[in-house]
Amino acid sequence: MAGLRLHNTLTRQVEPFEPLDPNEVRIYTCGPTVYDYATIGNLRAYLFADILRRTLEYTGYRVKHVMNITDVGHLESDADEGEDKMLKGVRRERKTPWEIAGYYTEVFFSHSEALNILRPHIVCRATEHIPEMIDFVRRLEQLGYTYQISDGVYFDISKNPRYGQLSGLDLEGQRAGARVDVNLEKRHPADFALWRLAAPEHIMQWDSPWGRGYPGWHIECSAMSTKYLGDRFDIHTGGVDHIPVHHEDELAQNDCALGHRVVSRWMHNEFLLVDGGRMGKSLGNFYTVDNLVMRGFHPLAYRYLVLNAHYRSKLNFTWEALGGAQTALDRLWQRVRSLALATGNAGTAGAAAALPGAADESPEALRFAELIGDDLGTPQAMSVLWEVARGDRDPGGALELMLLFDRVLGIGLDAAARGQLGAHSAGTDVETPEVLALLQQREDARAARDWGRADQIRARLLEMGVAVEDTPSGPKVRPRPA
């Protein structure tokens, strides 16, 4: 693929992509804070990063992809306010931070796998990199970018004249509009914590040159990204909500500590809306992959829905839209299955491997490559997939093209060709409307940590002859064994 072009948030332009190292593209993705379930809105960021990685690999690049797991240091507000989110989880569930982090990390990767998101090559946990974070803060301190007050060590943004370049922040406006309860010891409202001092009873703290405490959220990504990707790397991804604080602070730390531009290109995906409004736990309208499964949808229907909007455009989620995505995806699965049967490749372990391999230079493949290479134009690339699916090309050529495109799209076409995926429905004969309603009530109870209520509903289902099995992709029901 020639002429790959990608957006850069820093320059606000779509620019030709040239890797720092012609043999390897290095990418860092801001990972989840594992104190609760990731919503499908959160997961849009990882679907975007997955499409980026797949596109680069499709182009012929070798990719090194690193993602962090935040298991300490992320406060309730991204702007260094409130309490640590992990401690909120501790109080809510009465478990240790390590138990909470372990459980929600496992669920995150289970849901990611259900969405066909490739696992990053390196997954790094914040609590396993405290020495690297302390070293990074010490370097900033030695270079004169920090000051210490009663609750910790802060970055002095006045020492960095380019602070605000990523987000276009109005720093003087921030100062004028600062709330009365802002930390009055800070020199500027936008100064941010590098290391926080902890009270003796704080359950997550480590020794440091400044006293026992824990790292600021922003320093985590700077320390871990440069540890695994070096002091210059190609792309940093995340959601647009990270731009004004987290990534602005990270950029400042990086460039001041290392004396040069560390990240060549910042890329961000837009929000997922729900019925035209914001999704959020506090709003009570957030959905997880399990909720999709509970409603009878395959998780890949959500991936299909996401692919039909550009990553830099807001996407409005409705159940009707997801239903349309499921119907369309069913048709694609059925089409590749019929093509596989027609060509005798239906049982092949990797159906694409048995095909002749001339698709890459076809007009459709060249157009697909051009469209996906223009800042990840997935909606337009999907139209080429459908053109092939509906066309009258010979079965072998059509199948080869569709499986080739799915190396980027990741919507399960190869599995469908092998008969592992087919038309999706709510499922078995026990999934009556009453059963589905009770299952949703049970999931609501589980989400609210009302385990007693959840157990009562399970018992009620058993009385109705329905057994429930909790799986990584959501609860499954089957007739109760005799």
Short mmCIF file of C-alpha atoms in Angstrom, two decimals:
data_model
loop_
_atom_site.label_atom_id
_atom_site.label_comp_id
_atom_site.label_asym_id
_atom_site.label_seq_id
_atom_site.Cartn_x
_atom_site.Cartn_y
_atom_site.Cartn_z
CA MET A 1 0.00 0.00 0.00
CA ALA A 2 1.51 3.29 -1.04
CA GLY A 3 0.75 6.66 0.43
CA LEU A 4 -0.59 5.75 3.88
CA ARG A 5 -1.97 8.95 5.45
CA LEU A 6 -2.98 9.35 9.10
CA HIS A 7 -4.34 12.21 11.18
CA ASN A 8 -2.10 13.89 13.74
CA THR A 9 -3.91 15.59 16.62
CA LEU A 10 -0.85 17.74 17.30
CA THR A 11 -0.87 19.34 13.84
CA ARG A 12 -4.63 18.89 13.30
CA GLN A 13 -3.92 17.56 9.81
CA VAL A 14 -3.95 14.28 7.91
CA GLU A 15 -0.32 13.70 6.99
CA PRO A 16 1.70 11.08 5.08
CA PHE A 17 2.95 8.38 7.42
CA GLU A 18 6.66 7.60 7.54
CA PRO A 19 7.86 5.44 10.44
CA LEU A 20 10.94 6.43 12.41
CA ASP A 21 12.32 2.96 11.75
CA PRO A 22 11.46 1.58 8.29
CA ASN A 23 11.46 -1.94 9.74
CA GLU A 24 9.09 -1.39 12.67
CA VAL A 25 6.23 0.88 13.70
CA ARG A 26 6.04 1.51 17.46
CA ILE A 27 2.62 2.28 18.97
CA TYR A 28 1.50 3.03 22.52
CA THR A 29 -2.16 2.84 23.54
CA CYS A 30 -3.58 4.23 26.77
CA GLY A 31 -5.12 1.18 28.42
CA PRO A 32 -8.01 0.75 30.86
CA THR A 33 -8.23 1.74 34.50
CA VAL A 34 -9.22 -1.63 35.91
CA TYR A 35 -11.53 -0.66 38.75
CA ASP A 36 -14.79 -1.53 36.97
CA TYR A 37 -16.14 -2.96 33.73
CA ALA A 38 -15.13 -1.26 30.47
CA THR A 39 -18.15 0.04 28.58
CA ILE A 40 -18.62 -0.37 24.85
CA GLY A 41 -17.81 3.35 24.70
CA ASN A 42 -14.44 2.69 26.33
CA LEU A 43 -13.88 -0.22 23.97
CA ARG A 44 -14.28 1.98 20.89
CA ALA A 45 -10.76 3.31 21.63
CA TYR A 46 -9.31 -0.21 21.50
CA LEU A 47 -11.24 -1.09 18.34
CA PHE A 48 -9.72 2.02 16.74
CA ALA A 49 -6.21 1.07 17.88
CA ASP A 50 -6.81 -2.46 16.59
CA ILE A 51 -7.83 -1.22 13.12
CA LEU A 52 -4.76 1.04 13.08
CA ARG A 53 -2.47 -1.86 13.93
CA ARG A 54 -4.15 -4.19 11.43
CA THR A 55 -3.88 -1.55 8.70
CA LEU A 56 -0.18 -1.06 9.36
CA GLU A 57 0.42 -4.82 9.28
CA TYR A 58 -1.72 -5.14 6.14
CA THR A 59 0.50 -2.48 4.60
CA GLY A 60 3.54 -4.62 5.32
CA TYR A 61 4.95 -3.01 8.45
CA ARG A 62 6.08 -4.94 11.47
CA VAL A 63 4.36 -3.41 14.50
CA LYS A 64 5.34 -3.26 18.16
CA HIS A 65 2.23 -2.41 20.15
CA VAL A 66 2.37 -1.55 23.86
CA MET A 67 -0.59 -0.88 26.16
CA ASN A 68 -0.67 -0.08 29.86
CA ILE A 69 -3.01 -1.25 32.59
CA THR A 70 -3.73 1.51 35.13
CA ASP A 71 -4.11 -0.18 38.51
CA VAL A 72 -3.11 2.83 40.63
CA GLY A 73 -2.98 6.60 40.36
CA HIS A 74 -6.01 7.49 38.21
CA LEU A 75 -8.15 9.85 40.27
CA GLU A 76 -11.92 10.27 39.88
CA SER A 77 -11.36 13.34 37.73
CA ASP A 78 -8.75 13.21 34.98
CA ALA A 79 -7.64 16.63 36.23
CA ASP A 80 -5.99 15.27 39.42
CA GLU A 81 -9.02 15.62 41.68
CA GLY A 82 -10.95 13.23 43.93
CA GLU A 83 -9.74 9.83 45.09
CA ASP A 84 -7.98 7.03 43.28
CA LYS A 85 -10.46 5.02 41.18
CA MET A 86 -8.92 1.77 42.41
CA LEU A 87 -9.74 2.76 45.98
CA LYS A 88 -13.32 3.43 44.93
CA GLY A 89 -13.41 -0.16 43.72
CA VAL A 90 -11.96 -1.39 47.02
CA ARG A 91 -14.63 0.39 49.00
CA ARG A 92 -17.41 -0.76 46.67
CA GLU A 93 -16.48 -4.44 46.56
CA ARG A 94 -14.58 -4.93 49.82
CA LYS A 95 -11.69 -6.66 48.07
CA THR A 96 -8.01 -5.82 47.80
CA PRO A 97 -6.82 -3.54 44.96
CA TRP A 98 -4.92 -6.50 43.52
CA GLU A 99 -8.04 -8.69 43.46
CA ILE A 100 -10.05 -5.93 41.79
CA ALA A 101 -7.34 -5.18 39.24
CA GLY A 102 -6.89 -8.85 38.44
CA TYR A 103 -10.59 -9.49 37.93
CA TYR A 104 -11.34 -6.45 35.77
CA THR A 105 -8.17 -6.91 33.73
CA GLU A 106 -9.28 -10.46 32.92
CA VAL A 107 -12.76 -9.27 31.97
CA PHE A 108 -11.31 -6.48 29.80
CA PHE A 109 -9.24 -8.92 27.76
CA SER A 110 -12.12 -11.38 27.56
CA HIS A 111 -14.36 -8.67 26.10
CA SER A 112 -11.55 -7.49 23.81
CA GLU A 113 -11.13 -11.02 22.49
CA ALA A 114 -14.89 -11.26 21.88
CA LEU A 115 -14.55 -8.12 19.73
CA ASN A 116 -11.63 -9.68 17.83
CA ILE A 117 -9.19 -7.07 19.15
CA LEU A 118 -5.60 -8.26 18.83
CA ARG A 119 -3.80 -8.36 22.16
CA PRO A 120 -0.94 -5.82 22.36
CA HIS A 121 2.53 -7.31 22.14
CA ILE A 122 3.38 -5.86 25.57
CA VAL A 123 0.88 -5.20 28.36
CA CYS A 124 2.44 -3.29 31.26
CA ARG A 125 0.84 -2.73 34.65
CA ALA A 126 1.45 0.50 36.50
CA THR A 127 2.09 -1.15 39.87
CA GLU A 128 4.92 -3.18 38.33
CA HIS A 129 6.78 -0.07 37.12
CA ILE A 130 6.99 2.19 40.17
CA PRO A 131 10.85 2.44 40.03
CA GLU A 132 10.70 3.62 36.41
CA MET A 133 8.14 6.28 37.35
CA ILE A 134 10.26 7.50 40.27
CA ASP A 135 13.28 7.75 37.96
CA PHE A 136 11.25 9.76 35.45
CA VAL A 137 10.10 12.22 38.14
CA ARG A 138 13.68 12.55 39.43
CA ARG A 139 14.87 13.42 35.94
CA LEU A 140 12.25 16.17 35.66
CA GLU A 141 13.22 17.39 39.12
CA GLN A 142 16.91 17.55 38.22
CA LEU A 143 16.04 19.55 35.10
CA GLY A 144 14.09 22.11 37.15
CA TYR A 145 10.54 21.31 35.99
CA THR A 146 9.03 20.36 39.37
CA TYR A 147 8.18 21.75 42.78
CA GLN A 148 6.93 20.08 45.96
CA ILE A 149 3.98 21.11 48.12
CA SER A 150 2.24 19.47 51.05
CA ASP A 151 0.49 16.74 49.05
CA GLY A 152 3.15 15.84 46.51
CA VAL A 153 5.45 16.74 43.63
CA TYR A 154 4.02 18.77 40.75
CA PHE A 155 5.03 19.68 37.21
CA ASP A 156 5.40 23.44 36.73
CA ILE A 157 3.79 24.18 33.37
CA SER A 158 5.26 27.71 33.33
CA LYS A 159 8.65 26.09 32.65
CA ASN A 160 7.31 24.66 29.39
CA PRO A 161 6.27 27.44 27.00
CA ARG A 162 4.70 24.93 24.59
CA TYR A 163 2.29 23.53 27.17
CA GLY A 164 -1.21 23.46 25.66
CA GLN A 165 -0.06 22.73 22.12
CA LEU A 166 -1.96 19.43 21.85
CA SER A 167 -5.31 20.66 23.11
CA GLY A 168 -5.12 24.39 22.47
CA LEU A 169 -5.80 25.13 26.13
CA ASP A 170 -6.44 28.73 27.21
CA LEU A 171 -4.09 28.72 30.20
CA GLU A 172 -4.85 32.26 31.31
CA GLY A 173 -8.55 31.51 31.03
CA GLN A 174 -8.01 28.48 33.23
CA ARG A 175 -6.30 30.63 35.83
CA ALA A 176 -9.08 33.23 35.74
CA GLY A 177 -11.81 30.59 35.89
CA ALA A 178 -10.25 28.38 38.57
CA ARG A 179 -12.74 27.17 41.15
CA VAL A 180 -12.46 28.40 44.70
CA ASP A 181 -11.69 24.89 45.96
CA VAL A 182 -8.65 24.45 43.69
CA ASN A 183 -5.40 23.50 45.47
CA LEU A 184 -4.13 26.95 46.50
CA GLU A 185 -0.58 25.67 46.91
CA LYS A 186 -0.33 25.00 43.18
CA ARG A 187 1.37 27.73 41.18
CA HIS A 188 -1.12 27.34 38.34
CA PRO A 189 -4.43 25.43 38.21
CA ALA A 190 -3.10 23.31 35.33
CA ASP A 191 0.04 22.16 37.19
CA PHE A 192 -0.30 18.43 37.64
CA ALA A 193 0.84 15.78 40.11
CA LEU A 194 3.86 13.62 39.34
CA TRP A 195 3.99 11.92 42.73
CA ARG A 196 1.35 12.09 45.46
CA LEU A 197 2.15 11.74 49.13
CA ALA A 198 -0.09 9.27 50.92
CA ALA A 199 -1.59 9.20 54.39
CA PRO A 200 -0.40 6.28 56.55
CA GLU A 201 -3.72 4.47 56.12
CA HIS A 202 -3.62 4.70 52.32
CA ILE A 203 -3.52 1.10 51.06
CA MET A 204 -1.50 1.67 47.87
CA GLN A 205 1.82 3.43 48.51
CA TRP A 206 5.53 3.06 47.91
CA ASP A 207 8.77 4.63 49.16
CA SER A 208 10.18 7.50 47.13
CA PRO A 209 12.71 10.34 47.54
CA TRP A 210 9.81 12.66 48.42
CA GLY A 211 8.09 10.37 50.93
CA ARG A 212 5.76 7.40 50.78
CA GLY A 213 3.07 7.78 48.18
CA TYR A 214 1.93 6.74 44.72
CA PRO A 215 2.46 7.99 41.16
CA GLY A 216 0.35 10.50 39.30
CA TRP A 217 -1.67 9.00 36.46
CA HIS A 218 0.14 10.89 33.71
CA ILE A 219 3.66 9.85 34.73
CA GLU A 220 2.69 6.19 34.36
CA CYS A 221 2.31 6.35 30.60
CA SER A 222 5.47 8.41 30.10
CA ALA A 223 7.58 5.97 32.08
CA MET A 224 6.16 2.80 30.56
CA SER A 225 5.93 3.95 26.93
CA THR A 226 9.56 5.09 26.83
CA LYS A 227 10.73 1.97 28.69
CA TYR A 228 9.33 -0.35 26.02
CA LEU A 229 9.36 1.83 22.89
CA GLY A 230 12.39 4.05 23.43
CA ASP A 231 12.74 7.81 23.64
CA ARG A 232 11.17 8.29 20.20
CA PHE A 233 8.21 6.33 18.89
CA ASP A 234 5.69 6.66 16.10
CA ILE A 235 2.11 6.78 17.36
CA HIS A 236 0.26 7.31 20.64
CA THR A 237 -3.48 6.50 20.64
CA GLY A 238 -6.40 7.16 22.95
CA GLY A 239 -9.85 8.70 23.16
CA VAL A 240 -10.51 12.41 22.61
CA ASP A 241 -11.31 12.73 26.31
CA HIS A 242 -7.58 12.22 26.98
CA ILE A 243 -6.48 15.20 24.87
CA PRO A 244 -7.00 18.20 27.20
CA VAL A 245 -5.39 16.77 30.35
CA HIS A 246 -3.83 13.31 30.28
CA HIS A 247 -2.13 13.49 26.91
CA GLU A 248 -1.29 17.18 27.20
CA ASP A 249 0.49 16.42 30.48
CA GLU A 250 2.13 13.32 29.10
CA LEU A 251 3.48 15.22 26.10
CA ALA A 252 4.92 17.92 28.37
CA GLN A 253 6.62 15.38 30.66
CA ASN A 254 8.05 13.43 27.75
CA ASP A 255 9.53 16.32 25.82
CA CYS A 256 10.88 18.14 28.88
CA ALA A 257 12.47 15.05 30.43
CA LEU A 258 14.06 13.83 27.20
CA GLY A 259 14.76 17.15 25.52
CA HIS A 260 13.04 16.40 22.21
CA ARG A 261 9.75 15.34 20.65
CA VAL A 262 9.09 11.79 21.85
CA VAL A 263 5.80 10.95 20.07
CA SER A 264 5.71 11.66 16.35
CA ARG A 265 1.95 11.36 15.94
CA TRP A 266 -0.97 11.53 18.37
CA MET A 267 -4.19 9.86 17.20
CA HIS A 268 -7.56 9.99 18.94
CA ASN A 269 -10.99 8.46 18.40
CA GLU A 270 -14.25 10.30 18.99
CA PHE A 271 -16.94 9.53 21.57
CA LEU A 272 -19.62 6.89 21.39
CA LEU A 273 -23.02 8.43 22.09
CA VAL A 274 -26.10 6.58 23.34
CA ASP A 275 -29.42 7.70 21.88
CA GLY A 276 -27.74 10.98 20.96
CA GLY A 277 -26.26 11.71 24.41
CA ARG A 278 -23.13 10.89 26.37
CA MET A 279 -22.63 7.42 27.80
CA GLY A 280 -21.52 7.15 31.39
CA LYS A 281 -21.72 5.05 34.52
CA SER A 282 -23.03 8.06 36.43
CA LEU A 283 -25.79 8.51 33.83
CA GLY A 284 -26.96 4.92 34.16
CA ASN A 285 -26.88 4.33 30.40
CA PHE A 286 -23.65 2.45 29.94
CA TYR A 287 -23.47 -0.97 28.30
CA THR A 288 -20.82 -3.67 28.36
CA VAL A 289 -20.15 -6.50 25.94
CA ASP A 290 -22.09 -8.76 28.31
CA ASN A 291 -25.14 -6.51 27.92
CA LEU A 292 -24.97 -6.90 24.15
CA VAL A 293 -24.82 -10.68 24.48
CA MET A 294 -27.70 -10.61 26.93
CA ARG A 295 -29.82 -8.90 24.28
CA GLY A 296 -29.03 -11.68 21.80
CA PHE A 297 -26.34 -9.90 19.77
CA HIS A 298 -22.95 -11.25 18.76
CA PRO A 299 -20.13 -8.97 20.01
CA LEU A 300 -18.82 -8.68 16.44
CA ALA A 301 -22.05 -6.89 15.51
CA TYR A 302 -20.78 -4.01 17.63
CA ARG A 303 -17.42 -4.12 15.84
CA TYR A 304 -19.30 -4.01 12.52
CA LEU A 305 -21.28 -0.99 13.75
CA VAL A 306 -18.09 0.83 14.77
CA LEU A 307 -16.46 0.15 11.40
CA ASN A 308 -19.30 1.92 9.63
CA ALA A 309 -18.32 5.26 11.20
CA HIS A 310 -14.97 6.99 10.82
CA TYR A 311 -12.94 6.85 14.02
CA ARG A 312 -12.79 10.68 14.20
CA SER A 313 -16.59 11.01 13.98
CA LYS A 314 -19.02 10.63 16.86
CA LEU A 315 -20.99 7.39 16.66
CA ASN A 316 -24.53 7.16 17.99
CA PHE A 317 -25.36 3.78 19.53
CA THR A 318 -28.94 2.55 19.54
CA TRP A 319 -30.27 -0.97 19.82
CA GLU A 320 -31.94 -0.52 16.44
CA ALA A 321 -28.60 0.37 14.86
CA LEU A 322 -26.97 -2.67 16.46
CA GLY A 323 -29.79 -4.83 15.13
CA GLY A 324 -29.12 -3.54 11.62
CA ALA A 325 -25.43 -4.27 12.05
CA GLN A 326 -26.18 -7.82 13.19
CA THR A 327 -28.43 -8.43 10.17
CA ALA A 328 -25.78 -7.15 7.77
CA LEU A 329 -23.06 -9.18 9.44
CA ASP A 330 -25.21 -12.33 9.27
CA ARG A 331 -25.50 -11.82 5.52
CA LEU A 332 -21.74 -11.50 5.13
CA TRP A 333 -21.15 -14.63 7.20
CA GLN A 334 -23.67 -16.54 5.11
CA ARG A 335 -22.07 -15.28 1.89
CA VAL A 336 -18.52 -16.35 2.77
CA ARG A 337 -19.81 -19.69 3.98
CA SER A 338 -21.56 -20.32 0.67
CA LEU A 339 -18.43 -19.25 -1.23
CA ALA A 340 -16.29 -21.57 0.89
CA LEU A 341 -18.63 -24.49 0.21
CA ALA A 342 -18.61 -23.69 -3.51
CA THR A 343 -14.79 -23.69 -3.63
CA GLY A 344 -14.23 -26.70 -1.38
CA ASN A 345 -12.50 -24.59 1.30
CA ALA A 346 -15.22 -24.78 3.92
CA GLY A 347 -13.25 -26.93 6.33
CA THR A 348 -9.83 -25.37 5.84
CA ALA A 349 -8.12 -24.29 9.07
CA GLY A 350 -7.40 -20.95 7.45
CA ALA A 351 -9.62 -20.70 4.40
CA ALA A 352 -7.55 -17.91 2.87
CA ALA A 353 -4.44 -20.09 2.86
CA ALA A 354 -5.96 -22.51 0.32
CA LEU A 355 -6.78 -19.83 -2.24
CA PRO A 356 -4.62 -18.88 -5.24
CA GLY A 357 -3.33 -15.56 -3.87
CA ALA A 358 -3.85 -13.20 -6.81
CA ALA A 359 -6.31 -10.90 -5.05
CA ASP A 360 -3.82 -8.30 -3.80
CA GLU A 361 -3.43 -6.70 -7.23
CA SER A 362 -7.10 -6.77 -8.23
CA PRO A 363 -8.89 -3.43 -8.76
CA GLU A 364 -11.05 -4.06 -5.68
CA ALA A 365 -8.04 -4.78 -3.48
CA LEU A 366 -6.21 -1.69 -4.71
CA ARG A 367 -9.27 0.46 -4.02
CA PHE A 368 -9.71 -1.11 -0.55
CA ALA A 369 -6.06 -0.38 0.23
CA GLU A 370 -6.40 3.21 -0.94
CA LEU A 371 -9.51 3.82 1.15
CA ILE A 372 -8.27 2.16 4.35
CA GLY A 373 -4.93 3.92 3.85
CA ASP A 374 -6.62 7.32 3.80
CA ASP A 375 -6.76 7.85 7.57
CA LEU A 376 -8.42 4.48 8.20
CA GLY A 377 -11.47 5.06 6.00
CA THR A 378 -13.38 2.04 7.26
CA PRO A 379 -16.88 3.07 6.06
CA GLN A 380 -15.62 3.40 2.49
CA ALA A 381 -13.55 0.21 2.76
CA MET A 382 -16.65 -1.66 3.96
CA SER A 383 -18.47 -0.57 0.81
CA VAL A 384 -15.79 -2.33 -1.26
CA LEU A 385 -16.30 -5.49 0.81
CA TRP A 386 -20.03 -5.37 0.06
CA GLU A 387 -19.36 -4.73 -3.61
CA VAL A 388 -17.40 -7.97 -3.75
CA ALA A 389 -19.98 -9.85 -1.65
CA ARG A 390 -22.82 -8.83 -3.99
CA GLY A 391 -20.86 -9.11 -7.24
CA ASP A 392 -20.65 -11.87 -9.80
CA ARG A 393 -16.95 -12.59 -9.46
CA ASP A 394 -16.00 -16.30 -9.46
CA PRO A 395 -16.43 -17.91 -6.01
CA GLY A 396 -12.72 -18.44 -5.39
CA GLY A 397 -11.80 -14.87 -6.26
CA ALA A 398 -14.66 -13.40 -4.24
CA LEU A 399 -13.80 -15.49 -1.18
CA GLU A 400 -10.14 -14.62 -1.41
CA LEU A 401 -10.89 -10.89 -1.59
CA MET A 402 -13.34 -10.96 1.31
CA LEU A 403 -10.90 -12.86 3.52
CA LEU A 404 -8.09 -10.53 2.48
CA PHE A 405 -10.12 -7.49 3.54
CA ASP A 406 -11.02 -9.15 6.81
CA ARG A 407 -7.36 -9.10 7.82
CA VAL A 408 -8.05 -5.40 8.48
CA LEU A 409 -11.75 -5.44 9.32
CA GLY A 410 -11.67 -8.41 11.72
CA ILE A 411 -15.37 -9.25 11.54
CA GLY A 412 -14.95 -13.03 11.61
CA LEU A 413 -15.25 -13.86 7.92
CA ASP A 414 -12.60 -16.59 8.04
CA ALA A 415 -14.36 -18.27 10.98
CA ALA A 416 -17.67 -17.96 9.13
CA ALA A 417 -16.13 -19.59 6.05
CA ARG A 418 -15.12 -22.54 8.24
CA GLY A 419 -18.65 -22.83 9.62
CA GLN A 420 -17.75 -21.51 13.08
CA LEU A 421 -20.03 -18.48 12.78
CA GLY A 422 -23.44 -18.28 11.21
CA ALA A 423 -26.67 -16.33 11.37
CA HIS A 424 -26.90 -15.10 14.95
CA SER A 425 -30.05 -15.14 17.01
CA ALA A 426 -31.07 -15.04 20.63
CA GLY A 427 -30.35 -18.74 20.61
CA THR A 428 -31.97 -21.77 22.14
CA ASP A 429 -35.59 -22.72 22.68
CA VAL A 430 -35.34 -21.79 26.37
CA GLU A 431 -34.67 -18.12 25.53
CA THR A 432 -38.25 -16.95 25.84
CA PRO A 433 -39.06 -13.26 26.44
CA GLU A 434 -39.66 -14.05 30.13
CA VAL A 435 -36.28 -15.79 30.46
CA LEU A 436 -34.48 -12.96 28.67
CA ALA A 437 -36.15 -10.39 30.94
CA LEU A 438 -35.02 -12.32 34.03
CA LEU A 439 -31.50 -12.63 32.64
CA GLN A 440 -31.34 -8.87 32.14
CA GLN A 441 -32.57 -8.32 35.71
CA ARG A 442 -29.85 -10.67 36.93
CA GLU A 443 -27.17 -8.80 34.96
CA ASP A 444 -28.45 -5.52 36.41
CA ALA A 445 -28.21 -7.01 39.90
CA ARG A 446 -24.67 -8.27 39.22
CA ALA A 447 -23.64 -4.85 37.90
CA ALA A 448 -24.96 -3.32 41.14
CA ARG A 449 -23.10 -5.98 43.19
CA ASP A 450 -26.45 -7.20 44.55
CA TRP A 451 -25.28 -10.82 44.65
CA GLY A 452 -28.21 -11.99 46.74
CA ARG A 453 -30.70 -10.73 44.18
CA ALA A 454 -28.65 -12.30 41.36
CA ASP A 455 -28.70 -15.67 43.12
CA GLN A 456 -32.46 -15.43 43.64
CA ILE A 457 -33.00 -14.89 39.92
CA ARG A 458 -30.72 -17.82 39.07
CA ALA A 459 -32.77 -20.02 41.41
CA ARG A 460 -36.00 -18.79 39.82
CA LEU A 461 -34.64 -19.67 36.36
CA LEU A 462 -33.72 -23.15 37.57
CA GLU A 463 -37.29 -23.60 38.78
CA MET A 464 -38.38 -22.71 35.24
CA GLY A 465 -36.05 -25.40 33.83
CA VAL A 466 -33.32 -23.02 32.67
CA ALA A 467 -29.66 -23.30 33.70
CA VAL A 468 -27.39 -20.24 33.53
CA GLU A 469 -23.68 -20.44 32.76
CA ASP A 470 -21.56 -17.30 33.20
CA THR A 471 -18.93 -17.12 30.46
CA PRO A 472 -16.32 -14.48 29.50
CA SER A 473 -18.62 -13.30 26.69
CA GLY A 474 -21.69 -13.15 28.89
CA PRO A 475 -24.26 -15.51 30.44
CA LYS A 476 -25.47 -18.49 28.42
CA VAL A 477 -28.69 -20.41 29.06
CA ARG A 478 -29.60 -24.00 28.33
CA PRO A 479 -32.26 -26.43 29.46
CA ARG A 480 -31.64 -27.61 33.00
CA PRO A 481 -30.18 -31.14 33.05
CA ALA A 482 -32.65 -33.78 34.16
#
